[in-house]
Amino acid sequence: MAWSSSSSCMAVLLALAISAQLGSSDLAPDYYGSTCPNLESIVRGVVKQKMDANIRAIGSTIRLFFHDCFVEGCDGSVLITSTAGNTAERDADDNQSLAFEGFDTVNSAKAAVEAACPDQVSCADILTIATRDAIALSGGPFYPVELGRLDGLSSSASSVTGQLPQPTHTINQLVAIFRAQGLTMSHMVALSAAHTVGLAHCGKFRDRVYGNPADPTMNPTYAAFLRTKCPADGSSDPMVLMDQASPAAFDNQYFRNLQDGGGLLASDQLLYTDSRTRTNVDAWANSTAAFSRAFVDAITKLGRVGVKSGRQGNIREQCDVFN
């Protein structure tokens, strides 16, 4: 008996969600307790140093983790540098805006860890710890990280296509991308708050402020401000802080911005204009504690996606080069 198209779609999503979580049972907060007992303090020291030197290290490191996990799982494959024979994930069109500061933070942390604990800790786990520290050191929640991932053995730009959320996506498209990773709509809204730090190129939202008409869901005052930052003709593509109110703080200001029509990307503002997600936005805008709990739950589940174990991976000597 043939399946209906909707049944087929649900089966595919279920299979993807199940495969996304394979290997996650091997993770544990104390995974390196005997092999690298000072791991987390070493990584935290490097992250703090990089943050103090450049505010961009915060959002860049967090974004790197998201882009890694959504493509082939949380396996550090986004860190690999392209070679003459392979165009790696980081050089895919959707990853062109990943900033140097994120890569530098992880590579520097790896070097410091290798000096203390050679050949013990994966780059995937260092990226996971560095992301938590970037969040916590900028005012967000501190949470225990599950560790024990291996580094992936492949990295291809072609694998990125269609895997990452886009500013122009509808709510249904966004939900499908997150659901394919075993994440719910609520997880999606919580994780979107990572846009409370970092920057975005004008090209990602120019149509919202210069369209005919301009996007009616954007606060007119905010739109006028953005027009002073972004040329209408696209002659240049500068970057704009995603949260003008508290750009260096990981907080729930993101949700309050949405309530005021201040979401920078169209996909951000959709979370408030769509009734299915507005309840979460309002709840987390009003409670830092509730937001923190939701975010920690969501990012912990994201960190379990596509974990490599056994022969699926190894521990790289350098994060940007395969062994």
Short mmCIF file of N, CA and C in Angstrom, two decimals, residues 228-296:
data_model
loop_
_atom_site.label_atom_id
_atom_site.label_comp_id
_atom_site.label_asym_id
_atom_site.label_seq_id
_atom_site.Cartn_x
_atom_site.Cartn_y
_atom_site.Cartn_z
N THR A 228 20.30 54.39 7.97
CA THR A 228 21.51 55.19 8.13
C THR A 228 22.76 54.32 8.14
N LYS A 229 22.58 53.02 8.31
CA LYS A 229 23.71 52.10 8.37
C LYS A 229 23.94 51.34 7.07
N CYS A 230 22.88 51.17 6.29
CA CYS A 230 22.95 50.32 5.10
C CYS A 230 22.59 51.12 3.85
N PRO A 231 23.48 51.20 2.87
CA PRO A 231 23.16 51.92 1.63
C PRO A 231 22.07 51.20 0.84
N ALA A 232 21.16 51.99 0.28
CA ALA A 232 20.02 51.41 -0.44
C ALA A 232 20.46 50.65 -1.68
N ASP A 233 21.55 51.10 -2.32
CA ASP A 233 21.96 50.49 -3.59
C ASP A 233 22.83 49.25 -3.40
N GLY A 234 23.10 48.90 -2.15
CA GLY A 234 23.92 47.72 -1.91
C GLY A 234 25.36 47.88 -2.34
N SER A 235 25.81 49.13 -2.48
CA SER A 235 27.19 49.38 -2.91
C SER A 235 28.21 48.88 -1.90
N SER A 236 27.78 48.73 -0.67
CA SER A 236 28.62 48.10 0.35
C SER A 236 27.71 47.27 1.25
N ASP A 237 28.30 46.39 2.00
CA ASP A 237 27.51 45.46 2.82
C ASP A 237 28.04 45.44 4.26
N PRO A 238 27.92 46.57 4.95
CA PRO A 238 28.42 46.63 6.32
C PRO A 238 27.62 45.75 7.26
N MET A 239 28.15 45.57 8.46
CA MET A 239 27.47 44.76 9.47
C MET A 239 26.83 45.66 10.52
N VAL A 240 25.73 45.15 11.07
CA VAL A 240 24.96 45.88 12.08
C VAL A 240 24.78 44.97 13.29
N LEU A 241 24.88 45.55 14.47
CA LEU A 241 24.64 44.78 15.69
C LEU A 241 23.21 44.23 15.68
N MET A 242 23.05 42.98 16.03
CA MET A 242 21.73 42.36 16.01
C MET A 242 20.86 42.83 17.17
N ASP A 243 21.49 43.27 18.24
CA ASP A 243 20.76 43.79 19.40
C ASP A 243 21.40 45.11 19.78
N GLN A 244 20.75 46.21 19.46
CA GLN A 244 21.31 47.52 19.73
C GLN A 244 21.26 47.88 21.22
N ALA A 245 20.36 47.27 21.97
CA ALA A 245 20.16 47.63 23.38
C ALA A 245 21.27 47.10 24.28
N SER A 246 21.65 45.82 24.07
CA SER A 246 22.68 45.21 24.92
C SER A 246 23.51 44.26 24.07
N PRO A 247 24.32 44.80 23.16
CA PRO A 247 24.99 43.99 22.14
C PRO A 247 26.02 43.00 22.68
N ALA A 248 26.56 43.24 23.86
CA ALA A 248 27.58 42.34 24.41
C ALA A 248 27.03 41.45 25.51
N ALA A 249 25.73 41.49 25.71
CA ALA A 249 25.11 40.71 26.79
C ALA A 249 24.22 39.61 26.22
N PHE A 250 24.43 38.39 26.73
CA PHE A 250 23.56 37.30 26.33
C PHE A 250 22.37 37.30 27.30
N ASP A 251 21.25 37.85 26.84
CA ASP A 251 20.10 38.03 27.71
C ASP A 251 18.80 37.86 26.93
N ASN A 252 17.69 38.15 27.58
CA ASN A 252 16.39 37.98 26.92
C ASN A 252 15.91 39.27 26.25
N GLN A 253 16.82 40.22 26.06
CA GLN A 253 16.48 41.45 25.35
C GLN A 253 16.00 41.15 23.93
N TYR A 254 16.52 40.09 23.37
CA TYR A 254 16.11 39.67 22.02
C TYR A 254 14.59 39.57 21.92
N PHE A 255 13.96 38.97 22.91
CA PHE A 255 12.51 38.78 22.88
C PHE A 255 11.77 40.10 23.09
N ARG A 256 12.31 40.96 23.92
CA ARG A 256 11.68 42.28 24.10
C ARG A 256 11.80 43.10 22.82
N ASN A 257 12.90 42.92 22.11
CA ASN A 257 13.03 43.60 20.82
C ASN A 257 11.94 43.15 19.85
N LEU A 258 11.67 41.86 19.82
CA LEU A 258 10.63 41.34 18.93
C LEU A 258 9.27 41.94 19.27
N GLN A 259 8.98 42.08 20.55
CA GLN A 259 7.71 42.67 20.97
C GLN A 259 7.55 44.10 20.46
N ASP A 260 8.69 44.77 20.25
CA ASP A 260 8.69 46.17 19.82
C ASP A 260 8.92 46.32 18.32
N GLY A 261 8.85 45.21 17.59
CA GLY A 261 9.09 45.28 16.14
C GLY A 261 10.56 45.47 15.82
N GLY A 262 11.44 45.05 16.73
CA GLY A 262 12.86 45.28 16.56
C GLY A 262 13.67 44.05 16.23
N GLY A 263 13.06 43.05 15.62
CA GLY A 263 13.83 41.91 15.14
C GLY A 263 14.57 42.30 13.88
N LEU A 264 15.88 42.06 13.83
CA LEU A 264 16.66 42.52 12.68
C LEU A 264 16.34 41.71 11.42
N LEU A 265 16.32 40.40 11.55
CA LEU A 265 16.04 39.54 10.40
C LEU A 265 14.54 39.24 10.32
N ALA A 266 14.06 39.03 9.12
CA ALA A 266 12.64 38.72 8.94
C ALA A 266 12.28 37.45 9.71
N SER A 267 13.18 36.48 9.72
CA SER A 267 12.92 35.22 10.42
C SER A 267 12.86 35.41 11.93
N ASP A 268 13.53 36.44 12.45
CA ASP A 268 13.42 36.76 13.87
C ASP A 268 12.03 37.31 14.18
N GLN A 269 11.60 38.32 13.42
CA GLN A 269 10.34 38.98 13.72
C GLN A 269 9.14 38.05 13.54
N LEU A 270 9.30 37.05 12.67
CA LEU A 270 8.23 36.07 12.47
C LEU A 270 7.85 35.37 13.77
N LEU A 271 8.81 35.23 14.68
CA LEU A 271 8.54 34.53 15.94
C LEU A 271 7.52 35.28 16.78
N TYR A 272 7.40 36.57 16.54
CA TYR A 272 6.38 37.34 17.28
C TYR A 272 5.10 37.50 16.48
N THR A 273 5.21 37.62 15.18
CA THR A 273 4.00 37.83 14.38
C THR A 273 3.19 36.55 14.22
N ASP A 274 3.85 35.39 14.34
CA ASP A 274 3.13 34.12 14.23
C ASP A 274 2.59 33.71 15.60
N SER A 275 1.31 33.44 15.68
CA SER A 275 0.66 33.14 16.96
C SER A 275 1.20 31.86 17.60
N ARG A 276 1.74 30.96 16.79
CA ARG A 276 2.24 29.70 17.33
C ARG A 276 3.50 29.87 18.19
N THR A 277 4.24 30.92 17.93
CA THR A 277 5.50 31.13 18.66
C THR A 277 5.46 32.36 19.56
N ARG A 278 4.43 33.20 19.41
CA ARG A 278 4.38 34.44 20.19
C ARG A 278 4.28 34.17 21.69
N THR A 279 3.62 33.11 22.08
CA THR A 279 3.48 32.81 23.51
C THR A 279 4.84 32.62 24.16
N ASN A 280 5.73 31.90 23.49
CA ASN A 280 7.08 31.71 24.02
C ASN A 280 7.83 33.03 24.08
N VAL A 281 7.71 33.83 23.03
CA VAL A 281 8.39 35.13 23.00
C VAL A 281 7.96 35.98 24.19
N ASP A 282 6.66 36.07 24.41
CA ASP A 282 6.15 36.89 25.51
C ASP A 282 6.60 36.35 26.87
N ALA A 283 6.54 35.04 27.03
CA ALA A 283 6.92 34.44 28.32
C ALA A 283 8.38 34.69 28.63
N TRP A 284 9.26 34.53 27.64
CA TRP A 284 10.69 34.66 27.89
C TRP A 284 11.14 36.12 27.90
N ALA A 285 10.36 36.99 27.28
CA ALA A 285 10.65 38.42 27.39
C ALA A 285 10.40 38.91 28.82
N ASN A 286 9.47 38.26 29.49
CA ASN A 286 9.07 38.68 30.82
C ASN A 286 9.80 37.98 31.95
N SER A 287 10.57 36.95 31.65
CA SER A 287 11.24 36.19 32.70
C SER A 287 12.60 35.70 32.26
N THR A 288 13.65 36.28 32.84
CA THR A 288 15.01 35.82 32.54
C THR A 288 15.20 34.38 32.98
N ALA A 289 14.65 34.02 34.14
CA ALA A 289 14.81 32.66 34.66
C ALA A 289 14.16 31.64 33.73
N ALA A 290 12.94 31.94 33.28
CA ALA A 290 12.24 31.02 32.38
C ALA A 290 12.99 30.88 31.06
N PHE A 291 13.49 32.00 30.54
CA PHE A 291 14.27 31.93 29.30
C PHE A 291 15.53 31.10 29.48
N SER A 292 16.24 31.32 30.57
CA SER A 292 17.49 30.58 30.81
C SER A 292 17.24 29.08 30.86
N ARG A 293 16.17 28.67 31.55
CA ARG A 293 15.86 27.24 31.62
C ARG A 293 15.56 26.68 30.23
N ALA A 294 14.79 27.41 29.46
CA ALA A 294 14.41 26.95 28.12
C ALA A 294 15.63 26.89 27.20
N PHE A 295 16.49 27.89 27.30
CA PHE A 295 17.65 27.93 26.43
C PHE A 295 18.62 26.80 26.75
N VAL A 296 18.87 26.56 28.03
CA VAL A 296 19.79 25.49 28.43
C VAL A 296 19.26 24.14 27.95
#
